[in-house]
XYZ file of C-alpha atoms in Angstrom:
687
model
C -19.907 49.432 -60.227
C -22.341 51.502 -58.412
C -22.573 55.263 -58.274
C -20.353 55.260 -55.063
C -17.666 53.213 -56.980
C -17.677 55.703 -59.970
C -17.450 58.836 -57.712
C -14.688 57.156 -55.485
C -12.590 56.163 -58.961
C -13.193 59.662 -60.127
C -11.747 61.463 -56.818
C -8.863 59.188 -56.885
C -7.940 59.800 -60.589
C -8.080 63.698 -60.046
C -6.019 63.333 -56.929
C -3.508 61.073 -58.786
C -3.303 63.625 -61.405
C -2.697 66.584 -59.366
C 0.023 64.473 -57.536
C 1.819 63.775 -60.829
C 2.286 67.303 -61.412
C 3.350 68.274 -57.899
C 6.232 65.410 -58.093
C 6.804 65.588 -61.658
C 10.516 65.939 -61.203
C 10.799 62.797 -59.219
C 8.510 61.060 -61.642
C 10.672 62.166 -64.859
C 13.926 61.213 -63.057
C 12.603 57.457 -62.912
C 12.748 57.505 -66.736
C 15.756 59.376 -67.381
C 18.963 57.712 -68.745
C 22.285 58.700 -66.940
C 24.966 57.984 -69.204
C 27.352 60.252 -67.792
C 27.224 58.836 -64.336
C 29.392 60.418 -61.904
C 30.537 57.553 -60.194
C 33.255 55.145 -61.495
C 32.297 51.510 -61.745
C 36.031 50.438 -62.709
C 37.887 48.109 -60.728
C 40.555 49.594 -58.190
C 44.021 49.536 -59.711
C 46.303 46.696 -58.021
C 49.210 47.896 -56.317
C 52.668 46.247 -56.954
C 52.796 42.459 -56.076
C 55.703 40.133 -54.998
C 54.751 38.203 -57.814
C 53.814 39.957 -61.055
C 52.631 38.739 -64.372
C 52.493 40.820 -67.366
C 50.928 40.592 -70.776
C 52.885 42.286 -73.337
C 51.735 42.722 -76.968
C 53.813 44.265 -79.854
C 52.572 46.041 -82.637
C 54.048 47.278 -85.699
C 53.439 49.353 -88.597
C 53.639 49.090 -92.400
C 56.354 51.712 -92.131
C 58.011 50.006 -89.413
C 57.692 46.361 -89.485
C 58.834 43.956 -86.629
C 60.353 40.589 -87.166
C 60.572 37.567 -84.823
C 64.131 38.473 -83.310
C 62.532 41.826 -81.955
C 60.260 39.867 -79.993
C 62.749 37.717 -78.392
C 65.142 40.528 -77.743
C 62.316 42.819 -75.871
C 61.319 39.810 -73.877
C 64.584 39.258 -72.382
C 65.512 42.861 -72.002
C 62.132 43.943 -70.458
C 62.321 40.685 -68.110
C 65.755 41.607 -66.947
C 65.571 45.178 -66.396
C 61.996 45.451 -64.736
C 62.403 42.716 -62.208
C 65.817 44.226 -61.040
C 64.395 47.518 -60.692
C 61.333 46.753 -59.095
C 63.393 44.435 -56.509
C 65.480 47.453 -55.634
C 62.507 49.723 -55.185
C 60.718 47.565 -52.944
C 63.844 46.543 -50.991
C 62.848 42.763 -51.297
C 62.765 40.369 -54.269
C 60.066 40.842 -56.735
C 59.246 37.853 -58.981
C 57.914 38.957 -62.537
C 56.549 36.848 -65.530
C 56.445 38.827 -68.757
C 54.670 36.857 -71.515
C 54.768 38.431 -75.123
C 51.837 37.506 -76.991
C 52.694 34.905 -79.854
C 51.611 37.242 -82.746
C 53.008 40.710 -83.641
C 50.093 42.645 -84.659
C 49.805 44.994 -87.776
C 48.190 48.031 -87.203
C 45.177 48.629 -89.460
C 46.073 52.314 -89.996
C 49.040 54.368 -90.446
C 50.956 55.806 -87.479
C 49.344 59.276 -88.055
C 45.558 57.847 -87.427
C 46.865 57.218 -83.827
C 49.281 59.704 -83.133
C 48.195 62.884 -84.704
C 47.987 65.878 -82.374
C 45.227 68.564 -82.404
C 43.586 71.283 -80.602
C 42.244 69.173 -77.624
C 46.068 67.957 -77.035
C 48.242 65.150 -78.054
C 47.160 62.131 -80.068
C 43.742 63.812 -80.074
C 43.793 64.639 -84.005
C 40.853 67.157 -85.246
C 38.498 65.656 -83.052
C 37.619 64.660 -79.297
C 38.604 61.143 -79.289
C 41.866 59.905 -77.842
C 43.435 58.134 -80.946
C 45.872 55.656 -79.390
C 42.737 54.274 -77.417
C 41.642 53.006 -80.901
C 44.761 51.048 -81.577
C 44.605 49.601 -77.907
C 41.048 48.561 -78.553
C 42.072 46.896 -82.089
C 44.733 44.770 -79.978
C 42.340 43.653 -77.405
C 39.904 42.422 -80.171
C 42.749 40.731 -81.771
C 43.782 38.725 -79.019
C 43.159 34.969 -79.406
C 44.051 33.207 -75.997
C 42.599 30.451 -73.850
C 43.044 32.182 -70.787
C 44.101 35.595 -69.053
C 43.731 34.512 -65.592
C 47.532 34.843 -64.756
C 47.061 38.548 -65.462
C 44.270 38.970 -62.962
C 46.210 39.491 -59.969
C 43.451 39.940 -57.303
C 40.598 37.512 -59.127
C 38.112 40.109 -59.923
C 38.152 39.157 -63.634
C 39.833 42.496 -64.752
C 43.189 42.100 -66.449
C 45.597 44.021 -63.789
C 48.741 44.255 -66.209
C 48.579 45.015 -69.998
C 51.402 46.682 -72.148
C 51.287 47.685 -75.609
C 54.882 48.090 -77.220
C 54.795 49.585 -80.580
C 57.636 49.774 -83.660
C 58.133 53.222 -83.840
C 59.535 56.176 -82.078
C 57.666 57.768 -79.331
C 57.079 61.314 -79.686
C 58.456 61.926 -76.154
C 61.980 61.033 -77.575
C 62.285 64.111 -79.514
C 61.497 62.869 -82.827
C 60.073 66.075 -84.044
C 57.203 64.913 -85.240
C 53.531 65.515 -83.967
C 52.127 62.553 -85.591
C 53.542 60.140 -83.398
C 52.301 58.541 -80.285
C 52.941 59.775 -76.729
C 53.772 56.929 -74.211
C 50.844 56.677 -71.738
C 48.804 55.090 -69.412
C 44.934 55.410 -69.525
C 41.545 53.669 -69.305
C 39.168 52.504 -71.864
C 35.735 54.478 -72.205
C 34.028 51.140 -71.603
C 35.499 48.056 -70.351
C 36.537 45.555 -73.109
C 35.418 41.851 -72.489
C 37.044 38.901 -73.651
C 35.684 35.819 -72.585
C 35.321 35.822 -68.625
C 37.627 38.862 -68.353
C 37.754 42.351 -69.040
C 40.341 44.828 -70.318
C 39.753 48.315 -68.213
C 43.029 50.000 -68.914
C 46.300 49.593 -70.820
C 49.844 50.939 -71.053
C 51.498 52.182 -74.379
C 55.133 52.698 -74.970
C 57.838 52.322 -77.646
C 59.849 49.133 -77.656
C 62.248 51.404 -79.582
C 63.127 52.964 -76.364
C 65.370 50.134 -75.828
C 67.307 49.770 -72.595
C 68.154 53.478 -73.153
C 64.577 54.164 -72.696
C 63.666 51.750 -70.157
C 62.852 54.268 -67.741
C 59.924 55.537 -69.778
C 58.468 51.904 -70.023
C 58.568 51.361 -66.446
C 57.278 55.039 -65.711
C 53.954 54.126 -67.617
C 53.608 50.527 -66.009
C 53.945 52.243 -62.624
C 50.815 54.006 -63.404
C 49.100 50.572 -63.390
C 50.156 50.146 -59.974
C 48.823 53.226 -59.025
C 51.290 55.713 -59.214
C 50.936 59.221 -59.862
C 52.855 61.819 -62.219
C 55.120 63.986 -60.043
C 55.436 66.616 -62.551
C 53.174 69.154 -64.260
C 51.573 66.626 -66.787
C 51.901 67.804 -70.492
C 47.857 68.367 -70.633
C 47.670 70.327 -67.245
C 48.028 73.864 -68.988
C 51.088 74.457 -66.878
C 53.691 76.203 -68.914
C 56.385 77.237 -66.360
C 59.701 75.527 -65.866
C 58.953 73.578 -62.560
C 59.815 69.741 -63.255
C 58.208 68.335 -59.759
C 60.777 66.806 -57.796
C 62.882 66.003 -60.844
C 65.586 63.689 -60.912
C 64.810 61.936 -57.454
C 61.887 59.967 -58.912
C 61.066 57.627 -61.867
C 57.542 59.548 -61.644
C 59.208 63.151 -62.301
C 62.299 63.625 -64.590
C 64.175 60.673 -63.071
C 62.748 58.392 -65.706
C 65.376 59.944 -68.231
C 68.214 59.573 -65.819
C 71.310 58.180 -67.433
C 69.344 58.386 -70.666
C 66.611 56.469 -69.460
C 68.786 53.508 -68.841
C 69.024 54.062 -65.049
C 65.606 55.485 -63.954
C 65.710 56.967 -60.330
C 64.185 54.582 -57.554
C 60.686 55.783 -56.630
C 60.479 57.717 -53.385
C 58.662 56.901 -50.312
C 55.499 58.572 -51.403
C 55.446 56.998 -54.703
C 55.894 53.576 -53.148
C 53.000 54.332 -50.780
C 50.753 54.967 -53.856
C 51.571 51.425 -55.261
C 51.171 49.864 -52.083
C 54.063 49.803 -50.089
C 53.793 51.984 -47.350
C 56.638 53.756 -45.473
C 58.947 50.941 -43.668
C 59.316 53.068 -40.617
C 56.718 55.746 -39.197
C 58.460 57.875 -36.323
C 55.883 59.587 -33.813
C 57.274 62.641 -32.452
C 54.875 63.387 -29.678
C 55.968 63.955 -26.062
C 53.992 63.619 -22.822
C 52.061 66.799 -22.414
C 53.638 69.551 -20.138
C 57.105 68.100 -20.698
C 59.754 70.476 -20.114
C 62.021 71.253 -22.824
C 64.212 70.539 -24.535
C 63.266 66.811 -25.258
C 65.060 63.895 -26.904
C 63.665 61.664 -29.515
C 64.492 58.358 -31.192
C 67.444 57.668 -33.188
C 66.935 56.009 -36.289
C 69.599 54.082 -38.450
C 69.356 55.002 -42.127
C 70.758 52.975 -45.141
C 70.673 53.436 -48.751
C 67.489 52.684 -50.762
C 69.591 50.981 -53.132
C 70.473 48.125 -50.534
C 67.048 48.127 -49.000
C 67.335 51.535 -46.474
C 64.049 52.501 -44.787
C 61.595 54.884 -45.954
C 60.945 57.096 -43.049
C 57.560 58.930 -42.618
C 56.704 61.476 -40.002
C 53.144 63.062 -39.691
C 52.824 66.802 -39.196
C 49.407 67.353 -39.778
C 46.208 65.765 -40.723
C 47.149 65.592 -44.668
C 50.853 66.282 -44.494
C 53.825 63.958 -43.840
C 57.851 64.431 -44.074
C 59.639 61.851 -45.844
C 63.289 60.751 -45.150
C 65.438 58.298 -47.204
C 69.122 57.700 -48.015
C 70.074 57.956 -51.748
C 73.308 56.804 -53.166
C 74.802 56.503 -56.468
C 74.330 52.793 -56.838
C 72.190 50.466 -58.831
C 69.190 52.257 -60.478
C 70.265 55.339 -58.635
C 73.643 55.480 -59.861
C 72.919 58.686 -62.214
C 71.473 60.908 -59.287
C 73.546 63.917 -59.088
C 74.713 63.122 -55.581
C 74.554 61.013 -52.380
C 72.757 61.917 -49.109
C 69.691 62.252 -47.170
C 66.520 63.196 -49.481
C 63.880 65.169 -47.148
C 60.542 65.277 -49.079
C 57.304 67.099 -47.803
C 53.847 65.287 -48.869
C 50.859 67.305 -48.923
C 47.340 65.435 -49.794
C 45.535 68.688 -49.566
C 47.151 69.386 -52.624
C 46.697 68.148 -56.227
C 43.873 66.152 -57.824
C 44.352 62.305 -57.290
C 41.472 61.263 -59.163
C 42.596 63.133 -62.561
C 46.529 62.541 -61.956
C 46.988 66.160 -61.563
C 48.856 66.048 -58.115
C 52.219 68.327 -58.919
C 51.048 70.706 -61.249
C 51.515 74.135 -59.246
C 54.565 74.686 -57.163
C 52.399 77.220 -55.354
C 50.552 74.368 -53.687
C 52.777 71.213 -54.257
C 51.720 67.515 -53.409
C 55.238 66.868 -52.991
C 58.226 68.725 -53.005
C 62.074 68.128 -52.155
C 63.127 70.325 -48.916
C 66.390 71.364 -50.205
C 69.561 71.052 -48.044
C 71.022 74.134 -49.371
C 67.870 76.396 -48.589
C 67.923 78.025 -52.142
C 64.709 76.443 -53.327
C 66.084 76.480 -56.789
C 63.982 73.073 -57.683
C 60.967 74.584 -56.364
C 61.522 77.733 -58.558
C 62.136 75.619 -61.630
C 65.850 76.698 -61.889
C 66.865 73.163 -61.530
C 65.447 69.548 -61.537
C 67.737 68.506 -58.528
C 71.087 68.732 -57.707
C 73.940 67.345 -55.037
C 73.109 70.368 -52.893
C 69.541 69.293 -52.051
C 70.774 66.088 -50.310
C 71.457 66.271 -46.443
C 74.744 65.332 -44.955
C 76.112 64.483 -41.444
C 75.976 67.664 -39.358
C 73.031 69.167 -41.099
C 69.568 69.666 -39.498
C 66.050 70.437 -40.584
C 62.781 71.266 -38.876
C 62.546 73.679 -36.298
C 66.197 74.350 -36.729
C 68.856 74.307 -39.536
C 66.396 74.031 -42.994
C 63.017 75.214 -41.745
C 59.915 73.074 -42.166
C 56.692 74.418 -42.130
C 53.017 72.963 -42.837
C 50.920 74.089 -45.328
C 49.290 76.548 -42.657
C 52.684 78.091 -42.231
C 53.377 76.750 -38.772
C 56.769 75.657 -37.939
C 57.119 71.921 -37.050
C 57.927 71.368 -33.177
C 60.941 69.038 -33.837
C 64.129 69.089 -35.452
C 66.498 66.159 -36.785
C 70.194 65.955 -37.444
C 72.170 63.650 -39.435
C 74.866 61.943 -37.715
C 77.800 59.589 -39.134
C 78.796 56.816 -36.423
C 81.781 55.310 -38.081
C 80.004 55.046 -41.448
C 76.820 54.124 -40.341
C 74.269 57.021 -40.936
C 71.690 57.934 -37.881
C 68.894 60.411 -38.084
C 68.719 61.820 -34.272
C 65.409 63.699 -33.356
C 65.103 66.520 -30.806
C 62.576 69.131 -29.747
C 63.395 72.361 -28.191
C 60.058 72.855 -26.535
C 58.605 69.324 -26.795
C 54.874 68.788 -27.943
C 52.716 71.762 -27.694
C 49.410 71.266 -25.669
C 47.295 72.575 -28.438
C 46.914 72.460 -32.143
C 46.265 75.737 -34.261
C 44.786 75.797 -37.561
C 45.181 78.575 -40.280
C 43.853 78.561 -44.020
C 45.682 75.887 -46.156
C 48.359 77.952 -48.516
C 47.724 81.112 -46.893
C 44.290 83.203 -46.865
C 42.424 85.286 -49.342
C 40.471 87.840 -47.613
C 37.816 91.011 -48.324
C 39.461 94.548 -47.180
C 37.153 94.536 -43.955
C 37.882 90.883 -42.981
C 39.791 89.862 -39.796
C 42.730 87.189 -39.983
C 41.432 83.959 -38.001
C 43.218 81.369 -35.958
C 41.421 78.302 -34.800
C 42.272 76.270 -31.780
C 41.346 72.521 -32.590
C 40.357 69.659 -30.539
C 40.145 71.649 -27.471
C 37.017 72.736 -25.230
C 39.258 74.954 -22.982
C 38.946 78.826 -23.033
C 42.340 79.646 -24.457
C 44.082 82.859 -24.271
C 45.911 83.615 -27.532
C 47.959 87.017 -28.073
C 51.002 88.019 -30.312
C 51.594 89.889 -33.526
C 52.660 89.086 -37.122
C 54.515 91.450 -39.163
C 53.718 91.622 -42.895
C 56.074 92.562 -45.836
C 53.611 95.240 -46.676
C 54.230 97.164 -43.589
C 50.940 96.313 -41.807
C 50.844 94.123 -38.833
C 48.223 91.559 -37.059
C 47.597 91.898 -33.617
C 45.889 89.154 -31.352
C 44.601 90.668 -28.091
C 45.220 88.596 -25.097
C 41.567 87.117 -24.272
C 39.932 83.907 -24.166
C 37.582 82.792 -26.460
C 34.999 79.824 -25.819
C 34.413 78.939 -29.482
C 38.071 78.345 -30.107
C 38.273 81.245 -32.801
C 40.841 83.892 -32.303
C 40.535 87.359 -34.658
C 43.591 89.073 -35.735
C 43.138 92.701 -36.374
C 44.979 94.446 -39.271
C 46.843 97.853 -38.549
C 45.252 98.950 -41.890
C 43.537 97.747 -44.890
C 45.625 95.983 -47.630
C 45.736 97.125 -51.270
C 43.153 95.354 -53.626
C 44.949 92.293 -55.528
C 47.980 92.353 -53.439
C 49.783 89.545 -51.282
C 52.141 90.023 -48.362
C 53.912 87.459 -46.246
C 53.061 87.830 -42.417
C 55.247 86.181 -39.904
C 55.954 86.304 -36.042
C 55.201 84.401 -32.799
C 51.850 83.945 -31.316
C 51.188 82.501 -27.874
C 48.303 80.416 -26.922
C 48.487 79.724 -23.215
C 52.211 77.959 -22.435
C 52.522 77.189 -26.079
C 54.511 79.220 -28.591
C 53.774 79.052 -32.602
C 55.902 80.161 -35.080
C 54.064 81.369 -38.170
C 54.718 82.578 -41.595
C 52.021 82.878 -43.978
C 50.698 84.581 -46.921
C 47.623 86.973 -47.005
C 45.969 88.205 -50.331
C 43.493 90.979 -50.381
C 40.755 90.470 -52.816
C 37.941 92.764 -53.826
C 35.660 89.922 -54.242
C 35.619 85.951 -53.156
C 33.424 83.711 -55.168
C 30.709 81.935 -53.649
C 30.434 78.726 -55.810
C 27.840 77.097 -53.774
C 25.321 79.544 -55.091
C 26.574 79.481 -58.642
C 26.045 75.591 -59.226
C 24.730 74.970 -62.780
C 21.910 72.558 -63.479
C 20.168 73.012 -66.911
C 19.602 71.592 -70.151
C 21.202 71.709 -73.659
C 20.460 70.760 -77.233
C 21.408 67.179 -78.286
C 22.768 68.409 -81.685
C 22.912 72.250 -81.739
C 24.944 74.695 -79.959
C 23.537 76.118 -76.607
C 24.592 79.255 -74.889
C 24.590 79.204 -71.108
C 25.181 82.204 -68.689
C 26.459 81.464 -64.950
C 25.814 84.884 -63.141
C 28.668 85.692 -61.168
C 27.879 85.429 -57.093
C 30.472 86.501 -54.354
C 31.464 87.828 -51.089
C 32.252 91.482 -51.307
C 31.246 94.441 -53.986
C 34.693 94.964 -55.080
C 36.493 93.946 -58.561
C 38.572 91.145 -59.422
C 39.555 88.884 -62.221
C 39.695 85.024 -62.026
C 41.063 82.477 -64.699
C 38.716 80.007 -65.995
C 39.431 76.073 -66.597
C 36.684 73.401 -67.610
C 37.086 69.999 -66.191
C 35.510 66.504 -66.682
C 33.539 65.287 -69.498
C 32.013 68.900 -69.868
C 35.487 69.971 -71.098
C 34.867 67.897 -74.254
C 31.717 70.078 -75.391
C 32.090 72.970 -73.523
C 34.241 76.428 -73.937
C 34.535 79.689 -71.877
C 36.538 82.551 -72.178
C 39.993 82.344 -70.482
C 39.018 84.547 -67.866
C 36.084 86.244 -66.118
C 36.223 89.999 -64.916
C 34.002 90.776 -62.030
C 33.256 94.723 -61.653
C 31.768 96.059 -58.366
C 30.825 92.389 -57.604
C 29.055 91.858 -60.698
C 30.064 89.732 -63.850
C 29.198 86.135 -65.541
C 30.620 83.330 -66.996
C 29.471 82.476 -70.709
C 29.631 78.641 -71.445
C 29.467 77.767 -74.993
C 28.245 74.270 -75.817
C 29.329 72.527 -79.097
C 27.674 68.809 -79.249
C 29.955 67.832 -81.801
C 27.889 64.623 -82.085
C 28.949 63.449 -78.623
C 25.631 63.760 -77.023
C 22.660 61.461 -76.792
C 18.921 62.268 -76.055
C 18.755 62.312 -72.254
C 22.657 61.899 -71.696
C 23.899 63.876 -68.517
C 26.972 65.927 -68.942
C 28.795 66.449 -65.760
C 31.862 68.524 -64.990
C 33.254 71.322 -63.044
C 34.530 75.138 -63.837
C 37.332 76.019 -61.824
C 38.022 79.725 -60.953
C 41.580 80.932 -59.911
C 42.482 84.075 -58.472
C 46.019 85.690 -58.866
C 47.699 84.176 -55.913
C 46.789 80.516 -56.929
C 43.785 79.924 -54.606
C 40.869 78.099 -56.593
C 37.165 77.774 -56.308
C 34.845 74.805 -58.187
C 31.638 75.386 -59.653
C 29.875 72.130 -60.215
C 28.023 71.508 -63.417
C 25.201 69.143 -64.343
C 23.565 69.308 -67.987
C 20.877 67.338 -69.470
C 20.890 66.882 -73.283
C 17.334 66.998 -74.765
C 16.027 67.958 -78.066
C 13.927 71.166 -79.035
C 11.947 69.344 -81.560
C 10.527 66.820 -79.075
C 6.609 66.835 -78.410
C 5.884 67.998 -74.895
C 4.821 64.097 -74.050
C 8.358 62.697 -74.839
C 10.401 62.635 -72.190
C 7.843 64.195 -69.617
C 6.486 60.812 -68.008
C 4.510 63.335 -65.328
C 2.567 64.764 -67.946
C 1.844 61.223 -69.538
C 0.185 60.050 -66.064
C -1.625 63.206 -65.651
C -3.217 62.751 -68.837
C -3.956 59.296 -68.123
C -5.558 60.032 -64.806
C -7.659 62.867 -66.092
C -8.843 60.916 -69.128
C -10.096 58.047 -66.426
C -11.598 60.698 -64.129
C -13.552 62.073 -67.218
C -14.609 58.281 -67.969
C -15.846 57.869 -64.426
C -17.663 61.285 -64.176
C -19.385 60.578 -67.599
C -20.339 57.086 -66.417
C -21.794 58.516 -63.124
C -23.434 61.366 -64.482
C -24.440 60.215 -67.710
C -26.810 57.222 -65.894
C -28.586 59.943 -63.814
C -29.492 61.715 -67.321
C -30.689 58.653 -68.966
C -32.848 57.628 -65.909
C -34.894 60.874 -66.233
C -35.421 60.571 -69.887
C -36.610 57.247 -69.539
C -38.904 58.340 -66.949
C -40.234 61.140 -69.211
C -40.557 58.816 -72.050
C -42.617 56.480 -70.090
C -45.105 59.234 -69.088
C -45.612 60.165 -72.620
C -46.116 56.652 -73.669
C -48.608 55.988 -71.039
C -50.693 59.147 -72.050
C -50.599 59.063 -75.667
C -50.129 55.180 -76.874
C -52.181 52.955 -74.210
C -54.920 51.603 -75.884
C -58.408 53.219 -75.614
C -56.937 56.517 -74.951
C -58.034 58.089 -78.300
C -61.441 56.712 -77.975
C-alpha cells in the first residue's frame, strides 16, 4: 500500500473514531438487552366460543387429599352448570366439553408455600413472586398427554382454556386464614412450552366451592374469555365501600348471588368483552334541522334469561348506554328484583391492560343508572336493590332519570318503558331532535388554575359559531359565555371571581350555540399547580445489586401549592418505592424514588413503569419511567461499545500514521548512511 493509501486509511479511521463518539447512544443501543420490553408478545385472549373445550387439572395437598370419586363428581357438576350458564348468557346453545386430567396431582409443597400473604399483596409471601404461579408451573410440567390440540380454540398453538382446581378452601371463602390461595386468573411470566403448544395463562380456584361456589369458578374462567372485573379489585389500593355494579353481573359481586349457586348473568358490556357484542344497536340521530319533538324507534325487550336483547346506544366517542331486561329466572333467580337494567359504559375510564376498570366511583367504567335516582350503589351504600330497575311508565335520558355523558352534557333523547299486554317495549323520543353541533368539555370535570378560563369546544365543524349563556356554581360564582363567534372552535367562559384553592364546585346551566341548546352540569376544581408530566419523564440508570436513590423534580403549571398522591405501576413497582404523596410549595417539590433490586435485576435490564399522580378531585397524571440496570464496578469498556469502536479506529489510525511517516524517516536515514559509506569506506579513500 502506497503513501496515498496509508493517508486515506488514517483519515477514514479518524473520521470513524469521531463518528463513534457522536453516535455513541445509537451504537450502544444496538448491543443492549431489553429484558423488560414494553410490548407484550402474548397471544390475545380468545372470547367465548359456541364450541368450548376446557382442560381441568385437580391438585391436592398432603393435608387435603382427594380420591377418584371427587374427580367424577366435579366433572359432572362443572359440565352441567357451566354449559347451562353460558347458554343462558349468550342466548344460544353453547356446547362445552370438559376433560379432567387423568391423574390427581399432589402439590410438592404445603398450602402455605403457595398461599401466604405478604407486604406485596395476597399470595406473595415475603417476596415479590406470585406464589400460586409456581404451583401452576408445576402442574404444566407434570402434564403427560399426547395432544393439547382441542384446547387451542383458534389454532395459534396456545392453550386457551386451562383450569386448575385445588382441594382446599379458597381464601375468599372467608376461612380466616392468610395462608390460603385466592382464586384468580393470571398469565405466566414466560410461556411454558409443552410439545407443539404453549401455556400462557391459567385460572385457579377451589373445587371445595362445590355447587355453592360455582359462581367463583365461572367468574375466574370468564377472565380467560376476556372479561374484566367490575368491582375495585383487591390489589387496587381502593379502601372504600363501592362494589361496582354489584349483584347485576357475575364479574362484580353477582358471582355470590344465591351463595354462589346462582351467579348473575353477565351484563351487555361483559358479553361484549368476551366477544358477543350488543344484539341491537339503536341509532338516535334525526335529520339536521328536524323540528322537535321527534319520535324514535320502539324496541321490544324480553328477559335476558330467555334470550332477550342487549340494547346499546352510543352517546359519545367512548360512551354507551346499555339496556336489558332482567327477571328472577334461571341463573338470575337470586337478583333482588325484576325490571329494566340501564347501564352507562365509559371507555375513557379505567385501565383494561391491568384489569383496573371499575376502581373509582368518581370515574367509573361501568355504573348502573338507578331508577330510584338515589345513586346508593354508586355511593357504596348497597350493591344493588330492586329500586334500581326501571318499570313500565318510567323514563330516563333527557327526562325522568337524567343521563349525562362524562362531560356533563345531558343526552338529547329519552326512553320510556311501556307494557303492551305483557310485552315490554322501550320507546325512544327527543324533545329537540338531534343538535346540529356537538360540544366537548373536559372529561369528568375540569382542573383549572385560579387565573384560567373555562373552555368549551365545538367539534367537527368549520363554521363560525356563536355560543352564549351562563353556568351557576355551587360556590356562588358564575361562568359567562359572551355572544360572539370564534373561528377556531374554542369558546372561553369567564368566571365572576377566582375560586378558592383546593376546592371543587358544581356548575350547571344552559349554553346556546346557534340554534342548539345544551344542558350542562360539570365540576370544576381550582388547583394551585397542575403537573406537566411530559417534562417529568424519567430515563436513568440504576445499580444491578445495590440500592439507588433517584430524584424527580416537580414540573408544573402555576406557582401555587398542592399535594398529589403517588402510585407506582408496572414492573417498576416490584423494585421501587416512594412516599405516598408529594407536597408542592410555590411550584417547587420533588419525588424521591428508592430502588431496591431484591435480586430481580440483571446487567443491561430495562425496568419500565409509570408513576401516577392524583389530585384531591380524582384527576390523575402519569409519569413514564425507563431505568437501565448496570453495575458501578464495571470497567468503562464494558457496555460502552462506542468507546470500543473509537479505540479500535484510533489504533488503526496510529498504525497508518506510523507506517506513513515512519517510511519517510527511514528513507532519510538510508540516504545519510549512503553518504557516509561513500566517503569513508570506499577503497582508496584512505590512501
